[in-house]
JSON list of C-alpha atoms in Angstrom, two decimals:
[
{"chain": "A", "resi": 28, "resn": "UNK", "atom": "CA", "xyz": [3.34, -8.87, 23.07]},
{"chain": "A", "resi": 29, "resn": "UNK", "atom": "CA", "xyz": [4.52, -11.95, 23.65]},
{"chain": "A", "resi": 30, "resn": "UNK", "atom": "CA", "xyz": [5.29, -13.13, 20.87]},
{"chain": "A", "resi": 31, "resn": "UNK", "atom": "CA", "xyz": [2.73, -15.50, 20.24]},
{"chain": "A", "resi": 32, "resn": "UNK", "atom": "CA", "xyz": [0.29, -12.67, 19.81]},
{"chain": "A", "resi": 33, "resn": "UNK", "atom": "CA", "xyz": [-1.25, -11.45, 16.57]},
{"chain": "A", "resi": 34, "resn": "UNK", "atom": "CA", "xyz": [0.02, -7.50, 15.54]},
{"chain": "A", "resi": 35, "resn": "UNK", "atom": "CA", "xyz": [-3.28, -7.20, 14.43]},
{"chain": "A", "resi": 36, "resn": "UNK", "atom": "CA", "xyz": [-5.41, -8.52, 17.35]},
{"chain": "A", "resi": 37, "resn": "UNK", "atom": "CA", "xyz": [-7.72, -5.31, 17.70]},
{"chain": "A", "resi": 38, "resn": "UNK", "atom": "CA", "xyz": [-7.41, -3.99, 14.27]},
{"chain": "A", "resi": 39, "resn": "UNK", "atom": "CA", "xyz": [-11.28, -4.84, 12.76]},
{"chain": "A", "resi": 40, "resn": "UNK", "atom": "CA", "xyz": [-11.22, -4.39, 8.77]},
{"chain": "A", "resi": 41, "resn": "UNK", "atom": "CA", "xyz": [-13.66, -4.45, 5.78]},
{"chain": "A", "resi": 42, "resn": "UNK", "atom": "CA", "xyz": [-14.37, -8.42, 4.51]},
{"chain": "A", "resi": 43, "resn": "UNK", "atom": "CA", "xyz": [-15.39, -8.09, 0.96]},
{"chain": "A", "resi": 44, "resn": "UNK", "atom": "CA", "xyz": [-16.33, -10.86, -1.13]},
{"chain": "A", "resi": 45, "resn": "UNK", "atom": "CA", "xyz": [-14.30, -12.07, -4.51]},
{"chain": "A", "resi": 46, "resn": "UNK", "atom": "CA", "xyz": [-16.63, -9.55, -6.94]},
{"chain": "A", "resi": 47, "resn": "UNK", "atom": "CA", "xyz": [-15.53, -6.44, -5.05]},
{"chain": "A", "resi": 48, "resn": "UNK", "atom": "CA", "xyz": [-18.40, -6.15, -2.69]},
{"chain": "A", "resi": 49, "resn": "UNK", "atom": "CA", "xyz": [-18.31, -5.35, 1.36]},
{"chain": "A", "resi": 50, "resn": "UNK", "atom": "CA", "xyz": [-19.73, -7.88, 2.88]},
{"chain": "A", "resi": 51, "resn": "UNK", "atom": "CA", "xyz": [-19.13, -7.21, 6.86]},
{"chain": "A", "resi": 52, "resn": "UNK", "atom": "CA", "xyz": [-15.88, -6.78, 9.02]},
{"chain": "A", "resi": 53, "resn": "UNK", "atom": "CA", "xyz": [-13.16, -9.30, 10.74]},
{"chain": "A", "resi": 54, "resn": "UNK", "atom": "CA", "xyz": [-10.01, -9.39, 13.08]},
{"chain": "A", "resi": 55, "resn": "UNK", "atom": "CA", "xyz": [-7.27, -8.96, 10.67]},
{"chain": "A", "resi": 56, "resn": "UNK", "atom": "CA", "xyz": [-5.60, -11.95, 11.58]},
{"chain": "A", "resi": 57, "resn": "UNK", "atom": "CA", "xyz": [-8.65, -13.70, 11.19]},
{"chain": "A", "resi": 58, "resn": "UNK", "atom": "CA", "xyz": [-9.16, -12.31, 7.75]},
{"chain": "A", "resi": 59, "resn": "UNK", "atom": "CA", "xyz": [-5.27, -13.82, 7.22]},
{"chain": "A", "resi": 60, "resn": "UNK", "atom": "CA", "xyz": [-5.86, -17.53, 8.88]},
{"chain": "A", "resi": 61, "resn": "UNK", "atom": "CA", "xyz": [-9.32, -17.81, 7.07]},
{"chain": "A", "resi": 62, "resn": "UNK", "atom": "CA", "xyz": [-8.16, -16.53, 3.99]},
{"chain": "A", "resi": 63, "resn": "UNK", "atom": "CA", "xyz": [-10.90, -13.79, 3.49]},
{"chain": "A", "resi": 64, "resn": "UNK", "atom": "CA", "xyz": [-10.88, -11.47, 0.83]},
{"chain": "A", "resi": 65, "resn": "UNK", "atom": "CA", "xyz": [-10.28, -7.60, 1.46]},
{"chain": "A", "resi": 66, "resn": "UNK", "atom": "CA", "xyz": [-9.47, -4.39, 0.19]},
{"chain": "A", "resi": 67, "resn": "UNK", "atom": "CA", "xyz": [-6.31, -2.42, 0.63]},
{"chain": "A", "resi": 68, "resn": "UNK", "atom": "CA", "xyz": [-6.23, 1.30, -1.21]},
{"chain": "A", "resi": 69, "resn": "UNK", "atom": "CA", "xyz": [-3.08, 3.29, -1.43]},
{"chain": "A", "resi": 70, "resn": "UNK", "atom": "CA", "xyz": [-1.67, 6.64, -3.27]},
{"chain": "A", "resi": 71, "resn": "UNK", "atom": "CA", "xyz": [1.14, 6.29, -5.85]},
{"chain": "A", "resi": 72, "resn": "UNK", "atom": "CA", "xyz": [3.08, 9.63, -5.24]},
{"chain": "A", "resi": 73, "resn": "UNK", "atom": "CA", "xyz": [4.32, 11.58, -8.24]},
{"chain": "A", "resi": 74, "resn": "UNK", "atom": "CA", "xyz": [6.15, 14.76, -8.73]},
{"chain": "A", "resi": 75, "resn": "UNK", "atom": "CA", "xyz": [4.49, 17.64, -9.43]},
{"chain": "A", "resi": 76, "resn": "UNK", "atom": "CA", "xyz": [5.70, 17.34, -13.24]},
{"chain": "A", "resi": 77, "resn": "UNK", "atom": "CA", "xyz": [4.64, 14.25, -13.28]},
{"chain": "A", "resi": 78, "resn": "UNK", "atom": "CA", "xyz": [8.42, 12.50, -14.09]},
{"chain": "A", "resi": 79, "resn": "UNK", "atom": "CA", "xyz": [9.02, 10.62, -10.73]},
{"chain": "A", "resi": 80, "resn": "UNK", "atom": "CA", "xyz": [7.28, 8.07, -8.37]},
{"chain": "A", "resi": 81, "resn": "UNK", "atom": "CA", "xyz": [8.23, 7.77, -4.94]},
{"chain": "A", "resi": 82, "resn": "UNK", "atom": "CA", "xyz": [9.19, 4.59, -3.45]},
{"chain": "A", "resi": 83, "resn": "UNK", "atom": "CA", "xyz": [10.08, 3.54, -0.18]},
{"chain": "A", "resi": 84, "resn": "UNK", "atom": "CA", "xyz": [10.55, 0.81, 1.90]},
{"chain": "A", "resi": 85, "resn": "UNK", "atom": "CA", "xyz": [8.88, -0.67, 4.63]},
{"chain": "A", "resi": 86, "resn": "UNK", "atom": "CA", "xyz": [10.23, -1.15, 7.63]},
{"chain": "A", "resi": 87, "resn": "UNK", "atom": "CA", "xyz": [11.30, -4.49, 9.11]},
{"chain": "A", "resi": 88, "resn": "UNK", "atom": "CA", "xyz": [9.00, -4.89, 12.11]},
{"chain": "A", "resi": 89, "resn": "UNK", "atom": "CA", "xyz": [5.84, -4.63, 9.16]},
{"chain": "A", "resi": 90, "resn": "UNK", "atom": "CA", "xyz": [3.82, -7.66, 9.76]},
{"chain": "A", "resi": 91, "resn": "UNK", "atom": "CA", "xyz": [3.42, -8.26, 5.97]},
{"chain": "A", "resi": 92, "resn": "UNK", "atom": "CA", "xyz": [5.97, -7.40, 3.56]},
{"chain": "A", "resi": 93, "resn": "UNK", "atom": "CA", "xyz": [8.61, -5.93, 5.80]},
{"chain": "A", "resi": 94, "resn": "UNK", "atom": "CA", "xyz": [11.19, -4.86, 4.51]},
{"chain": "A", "resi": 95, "resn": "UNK", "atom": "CA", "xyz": [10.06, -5.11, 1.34]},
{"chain": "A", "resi": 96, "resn": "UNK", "atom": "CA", "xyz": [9.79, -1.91, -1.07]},
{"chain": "A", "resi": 97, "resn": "UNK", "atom": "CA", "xyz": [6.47, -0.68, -2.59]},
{"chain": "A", "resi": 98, "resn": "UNK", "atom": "CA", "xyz": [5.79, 2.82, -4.54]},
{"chain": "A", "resi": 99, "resn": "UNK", "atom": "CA", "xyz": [2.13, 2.73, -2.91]},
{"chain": "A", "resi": 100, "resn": "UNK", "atom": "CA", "xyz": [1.14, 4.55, 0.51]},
{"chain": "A", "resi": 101, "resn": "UNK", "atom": "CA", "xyz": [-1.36, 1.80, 1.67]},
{"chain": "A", "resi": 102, "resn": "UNK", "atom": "CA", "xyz": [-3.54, -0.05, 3.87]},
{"chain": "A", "resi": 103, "resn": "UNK", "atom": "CA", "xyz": [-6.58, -2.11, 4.53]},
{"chain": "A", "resi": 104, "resn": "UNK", "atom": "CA", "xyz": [-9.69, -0.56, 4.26]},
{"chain": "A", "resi": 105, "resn": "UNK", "atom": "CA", "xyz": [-11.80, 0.46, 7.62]},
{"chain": "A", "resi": 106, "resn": "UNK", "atom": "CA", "xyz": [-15.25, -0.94, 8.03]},
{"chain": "A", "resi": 107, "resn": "UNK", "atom": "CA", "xyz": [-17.63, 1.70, 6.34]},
{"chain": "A", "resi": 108, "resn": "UNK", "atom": "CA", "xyz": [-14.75, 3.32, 4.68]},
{"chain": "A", "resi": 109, "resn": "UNK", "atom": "CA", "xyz": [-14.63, 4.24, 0.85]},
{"chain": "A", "resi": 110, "resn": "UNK", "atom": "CA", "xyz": [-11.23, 2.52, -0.69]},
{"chain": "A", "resi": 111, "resn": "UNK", "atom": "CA", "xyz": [-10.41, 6.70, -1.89]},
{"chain": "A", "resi": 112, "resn": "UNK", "atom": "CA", "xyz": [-10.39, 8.03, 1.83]},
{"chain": "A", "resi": 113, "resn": "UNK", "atom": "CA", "xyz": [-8.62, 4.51, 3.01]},
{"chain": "A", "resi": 114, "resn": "UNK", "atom": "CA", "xyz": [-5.88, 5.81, 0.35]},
{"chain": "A", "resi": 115, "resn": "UNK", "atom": "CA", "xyz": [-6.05, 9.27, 1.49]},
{"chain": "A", "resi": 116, "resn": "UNK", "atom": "CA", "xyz": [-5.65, 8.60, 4.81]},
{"chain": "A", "resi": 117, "resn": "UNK", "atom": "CA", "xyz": [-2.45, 6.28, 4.63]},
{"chain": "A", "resi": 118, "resn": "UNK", "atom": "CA", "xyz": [-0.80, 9.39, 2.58]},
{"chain": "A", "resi": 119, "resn": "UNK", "atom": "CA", "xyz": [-1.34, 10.99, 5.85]},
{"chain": "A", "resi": 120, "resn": "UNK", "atom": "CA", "xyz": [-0.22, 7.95, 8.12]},
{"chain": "A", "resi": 121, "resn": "UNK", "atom": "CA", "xyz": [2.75, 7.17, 6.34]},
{"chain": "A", "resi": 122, "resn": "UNK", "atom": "CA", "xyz": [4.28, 9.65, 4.75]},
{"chain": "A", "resi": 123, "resn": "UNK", "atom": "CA", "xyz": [2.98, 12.56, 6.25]},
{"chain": "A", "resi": 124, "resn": "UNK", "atom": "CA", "xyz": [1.09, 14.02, 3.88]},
{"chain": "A", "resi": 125, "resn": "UNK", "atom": "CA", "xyz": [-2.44, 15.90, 4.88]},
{"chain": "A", "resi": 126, "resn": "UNK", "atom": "CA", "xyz": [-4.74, 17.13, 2.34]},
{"chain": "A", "resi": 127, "resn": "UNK", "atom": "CA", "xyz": [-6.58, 20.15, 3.39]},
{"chain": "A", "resi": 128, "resn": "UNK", "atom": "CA", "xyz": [-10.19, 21.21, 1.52]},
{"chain": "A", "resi": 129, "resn": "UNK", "atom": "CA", "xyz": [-8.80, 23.06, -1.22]},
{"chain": "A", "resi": 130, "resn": "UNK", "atom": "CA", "xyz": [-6.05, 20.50, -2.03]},
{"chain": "A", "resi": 131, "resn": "UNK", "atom": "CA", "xyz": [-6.34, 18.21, -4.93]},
{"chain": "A", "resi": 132, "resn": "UNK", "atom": "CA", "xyz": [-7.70, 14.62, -4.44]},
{"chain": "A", "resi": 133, "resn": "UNK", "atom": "CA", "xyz": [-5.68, 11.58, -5.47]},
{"chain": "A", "resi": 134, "resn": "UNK", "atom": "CA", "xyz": [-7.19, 9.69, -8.71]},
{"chain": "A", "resi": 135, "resn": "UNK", "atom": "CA", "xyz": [-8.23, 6.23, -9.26]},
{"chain": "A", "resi": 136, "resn": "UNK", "atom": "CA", "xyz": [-6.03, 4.61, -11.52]},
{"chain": "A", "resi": 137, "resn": "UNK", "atom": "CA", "xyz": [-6.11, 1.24, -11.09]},
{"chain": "A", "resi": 138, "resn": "UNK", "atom": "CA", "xyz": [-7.78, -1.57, -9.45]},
{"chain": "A", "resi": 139, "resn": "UNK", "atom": "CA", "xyz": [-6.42, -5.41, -9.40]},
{"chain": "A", "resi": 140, "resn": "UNK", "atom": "CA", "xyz": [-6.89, -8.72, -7.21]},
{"chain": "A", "resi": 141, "resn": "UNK", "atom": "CA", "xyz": [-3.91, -10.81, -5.35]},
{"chain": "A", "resi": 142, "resn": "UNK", "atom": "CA", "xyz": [-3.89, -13.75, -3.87]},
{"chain": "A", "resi": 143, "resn": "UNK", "atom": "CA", "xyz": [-0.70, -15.27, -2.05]},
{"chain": "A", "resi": 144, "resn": "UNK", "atom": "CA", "xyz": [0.78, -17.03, 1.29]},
{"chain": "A", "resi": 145, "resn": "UNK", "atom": "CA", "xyz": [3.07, -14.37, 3.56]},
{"chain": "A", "resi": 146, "resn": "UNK", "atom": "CA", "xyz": [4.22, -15.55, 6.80]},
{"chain": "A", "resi": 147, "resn": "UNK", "atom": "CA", "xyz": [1.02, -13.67, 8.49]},
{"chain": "A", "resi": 148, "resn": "UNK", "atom": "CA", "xyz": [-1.07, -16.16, 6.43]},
{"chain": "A", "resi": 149, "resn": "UNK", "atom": "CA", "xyz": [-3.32, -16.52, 3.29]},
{"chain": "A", "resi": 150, "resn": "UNK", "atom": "CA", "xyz": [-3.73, -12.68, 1.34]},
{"chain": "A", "resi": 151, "resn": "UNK", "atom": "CA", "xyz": [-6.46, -12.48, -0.95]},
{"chain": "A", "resi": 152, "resn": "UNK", "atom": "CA", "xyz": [-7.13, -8.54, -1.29]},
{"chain": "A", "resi": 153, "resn": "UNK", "atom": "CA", "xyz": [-8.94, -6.43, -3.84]},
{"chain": "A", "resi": 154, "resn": "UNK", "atom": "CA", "xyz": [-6.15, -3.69, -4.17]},
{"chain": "A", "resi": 155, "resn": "UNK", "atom": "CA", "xyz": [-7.60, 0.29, -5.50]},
{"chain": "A", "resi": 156, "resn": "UNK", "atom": "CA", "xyz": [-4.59, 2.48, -6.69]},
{"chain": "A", "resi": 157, "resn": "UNK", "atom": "CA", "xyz": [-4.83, 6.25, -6.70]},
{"chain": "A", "resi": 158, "resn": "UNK", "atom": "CA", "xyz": [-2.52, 9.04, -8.19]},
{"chain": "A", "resi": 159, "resn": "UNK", "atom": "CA", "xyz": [-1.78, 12.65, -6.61]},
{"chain": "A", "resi": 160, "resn": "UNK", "atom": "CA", "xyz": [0.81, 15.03, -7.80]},
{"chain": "A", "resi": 161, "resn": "UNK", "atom": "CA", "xyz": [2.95, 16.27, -5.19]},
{"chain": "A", "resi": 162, "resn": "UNK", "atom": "CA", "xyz": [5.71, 18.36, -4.53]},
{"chain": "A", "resi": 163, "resn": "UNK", "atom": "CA", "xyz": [5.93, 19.06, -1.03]},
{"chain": "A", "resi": 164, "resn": "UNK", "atom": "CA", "xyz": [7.55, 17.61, 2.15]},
{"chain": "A", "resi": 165, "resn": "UNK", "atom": "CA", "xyz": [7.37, 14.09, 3.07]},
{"chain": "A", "resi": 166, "resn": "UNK", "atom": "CA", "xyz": [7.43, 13.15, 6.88]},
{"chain": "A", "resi": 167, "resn": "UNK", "atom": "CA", "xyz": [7.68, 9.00, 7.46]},
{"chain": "A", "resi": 168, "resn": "UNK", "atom": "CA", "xyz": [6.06, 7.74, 10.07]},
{"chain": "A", "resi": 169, "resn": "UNK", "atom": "CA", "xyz": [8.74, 5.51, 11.60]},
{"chain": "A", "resi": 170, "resn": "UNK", "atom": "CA", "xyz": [7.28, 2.38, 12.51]},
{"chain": "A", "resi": 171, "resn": "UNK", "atom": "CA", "xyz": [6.13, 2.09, 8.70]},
{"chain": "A", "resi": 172, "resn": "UNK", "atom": "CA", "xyz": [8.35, 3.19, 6.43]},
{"chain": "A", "resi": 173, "resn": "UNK", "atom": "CA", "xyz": [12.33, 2.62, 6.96]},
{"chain": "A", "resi": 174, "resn": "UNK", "atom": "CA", "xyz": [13.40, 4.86, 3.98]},
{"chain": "A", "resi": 175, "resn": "UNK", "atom": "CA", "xyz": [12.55, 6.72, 0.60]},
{"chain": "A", "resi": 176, "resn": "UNK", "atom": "CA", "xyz": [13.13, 8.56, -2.44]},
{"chain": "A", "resi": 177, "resn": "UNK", "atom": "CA", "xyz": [11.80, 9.61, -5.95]},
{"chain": "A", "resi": 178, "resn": "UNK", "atom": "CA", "xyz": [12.66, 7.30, -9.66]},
{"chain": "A", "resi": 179, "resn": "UNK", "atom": "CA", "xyz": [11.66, 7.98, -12.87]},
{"chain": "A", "resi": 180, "resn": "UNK", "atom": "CA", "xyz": [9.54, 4.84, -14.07]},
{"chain": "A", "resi": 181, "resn": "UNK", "atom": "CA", "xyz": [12.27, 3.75, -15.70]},
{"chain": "A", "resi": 182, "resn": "UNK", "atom": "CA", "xyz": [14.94, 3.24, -12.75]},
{"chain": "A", "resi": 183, "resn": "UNK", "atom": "CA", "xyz": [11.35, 1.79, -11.24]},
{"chain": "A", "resi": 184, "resn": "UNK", "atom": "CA", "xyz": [10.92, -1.07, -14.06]},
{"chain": "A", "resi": 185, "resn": "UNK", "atom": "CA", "xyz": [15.00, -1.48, -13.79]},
{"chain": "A", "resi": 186, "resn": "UNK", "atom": "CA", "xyz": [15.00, -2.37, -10.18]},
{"chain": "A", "resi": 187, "resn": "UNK", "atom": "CA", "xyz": [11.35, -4.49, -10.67]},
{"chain": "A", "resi": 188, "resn": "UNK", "atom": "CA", "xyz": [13.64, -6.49, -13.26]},
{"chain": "A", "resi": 189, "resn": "UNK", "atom": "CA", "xyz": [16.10, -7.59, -10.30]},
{"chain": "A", "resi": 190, "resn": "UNK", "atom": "CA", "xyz": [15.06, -10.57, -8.62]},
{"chain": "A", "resi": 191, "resn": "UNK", "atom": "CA", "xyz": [17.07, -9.20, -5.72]},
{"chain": "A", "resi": 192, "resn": "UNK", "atom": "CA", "xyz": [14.99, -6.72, -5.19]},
{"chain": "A", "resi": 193, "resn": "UNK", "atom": "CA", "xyz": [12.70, -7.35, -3.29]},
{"chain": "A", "resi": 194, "resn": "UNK", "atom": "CA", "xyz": [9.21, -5.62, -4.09]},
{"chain": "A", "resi": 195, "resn": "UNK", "atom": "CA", "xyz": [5.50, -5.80, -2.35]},
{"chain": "A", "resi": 196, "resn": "UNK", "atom": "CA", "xyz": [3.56, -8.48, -4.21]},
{"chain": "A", "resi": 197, "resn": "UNK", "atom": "CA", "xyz": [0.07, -7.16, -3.48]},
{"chain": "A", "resi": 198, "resn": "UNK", "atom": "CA", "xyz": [1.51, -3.97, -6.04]},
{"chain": "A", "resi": 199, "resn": "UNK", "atom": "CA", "xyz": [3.85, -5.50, -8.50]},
{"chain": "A", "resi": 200, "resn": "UNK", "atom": "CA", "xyz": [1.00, -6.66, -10.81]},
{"chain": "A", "resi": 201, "resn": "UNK", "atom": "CA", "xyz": [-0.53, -3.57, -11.18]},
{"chain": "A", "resi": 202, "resn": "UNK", "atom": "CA", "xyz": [2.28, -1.47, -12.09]},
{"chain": "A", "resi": 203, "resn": "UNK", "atom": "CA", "xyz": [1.83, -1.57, -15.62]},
{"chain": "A", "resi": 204, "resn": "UNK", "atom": "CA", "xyz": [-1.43, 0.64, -15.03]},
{"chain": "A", "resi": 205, "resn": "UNK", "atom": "CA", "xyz": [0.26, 2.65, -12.69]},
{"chain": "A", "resi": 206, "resn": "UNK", "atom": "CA", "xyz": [3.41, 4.15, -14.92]},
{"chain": "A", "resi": 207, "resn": "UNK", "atom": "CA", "xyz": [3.47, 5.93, -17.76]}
]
C-alpha cells in the first residue's frame, strides 16, 4: 500500500439499514466515508465453568480500534452471511478456535447499535454478541490480536472503570448484557 490506500479496498460487506435489516453490500471503506450502517457479530469466550471472559487486545496495525482491548472475537458480517456464522467464524480467524459438528454452538446474548467517528471514518454498526464455553487452546492470529488472557467479570468492570484503559467502543455498551 501506499499509504494513501484504504485496508479495506476489496473487502465487500453486508449494508443493513437502521431497523436491523440487510439491505445489499459495499466497499468497507465506503460503508466508513458514507456512514452506512452494518453488522459486526462476535463470540464472548468464557471458561468452561463459566467464571472468566477472555480479553485481548488488538493489535496496532487494526484499522479500527487498534490497539484497543475488546473481550469479543469479531467482525463485519459477509454479504449473505447470518450474524451467528459471522461470529463463529472470527472465533476461528482470531483466536484459533474451530468448531467441528458435534461441538457446541455459541449463543446469542445480546444485540445493541453504535454509532461513532474512528480515524477510518463514520461507524454506525448493528453489533450481535454470542456466548460459547470453552476450555481449550487458543491460537492468535497475529495480525489481529497482539495479546490475551482470561478475568473474572469483576477484574473486567475494574479495568472498564479506568479511563486509561482503553476499550473497543462498538462493545463497551453492551457489556452489561454480556456479564453475569
Amino acid at each position: 500500500m501506499t499509504g494513501q490506500e484504504s485496508p479495506f479496498m476489496s473487502e465487500i460487506i453486508a449494508v443493513y439499514d437502521a431497523a436491523l435489516r440487510s439491505i445489499g453490500a459495499a466497499e468497507r471503506d465506503r460503508v466508513y466515508a458514507e456512514g452506512l450502517w452494518y453488522a459486526g457479530a462476535g463470540v464472548l469466550l468464557r471458561s468452561g465453568d463459566g467464571s472468566r471472559v477472555y480479553v485481548h487486545r488488538r493489535t496496532h496495525t487494526k484499522a479500527v480500534f487498534a490497539g484497543m482491548y475488546d473481550c469479543l472475537a469479531i467482525g463485519a458480517v459477509e454479504p449473505g452471511e447470518d450474524p451467528a456464522d459471522t461470529a463463529i467464524r472470527e472465533l476461528g480467524e482470531e483466536l484459533g478456535i474451530e468448531l467441528g459438528p458435534h461441538d457446541d454452538r455459541p449463543l446469542p446474548v445480546a444485540c445493541t447499535s453504535w454509532q461513532g467517528r474512528v480515524a477510518a471514518g463514520q461507524i454506525r454498526c448493528h453489533l450481535f454478541a454470542y456466548e460459547l464455553r470453552y476450555d481449550g487452546p487458543i491460537r492468535h492470529q497475529r495480525e489481529e490480536v497482539a495479546d490475551g488472557w482470561w478475568w473474572t467479570d469483576a477484574e473486567l468492570l475494574t479495568h472498564l472503570s479506568d479511563p486509561r484503559w482503553h476499550f473497543a467502543h462498538t462493545t463497551r455498551p453492551m457489556i452489561p448484557d454480556l456479564l453475569h
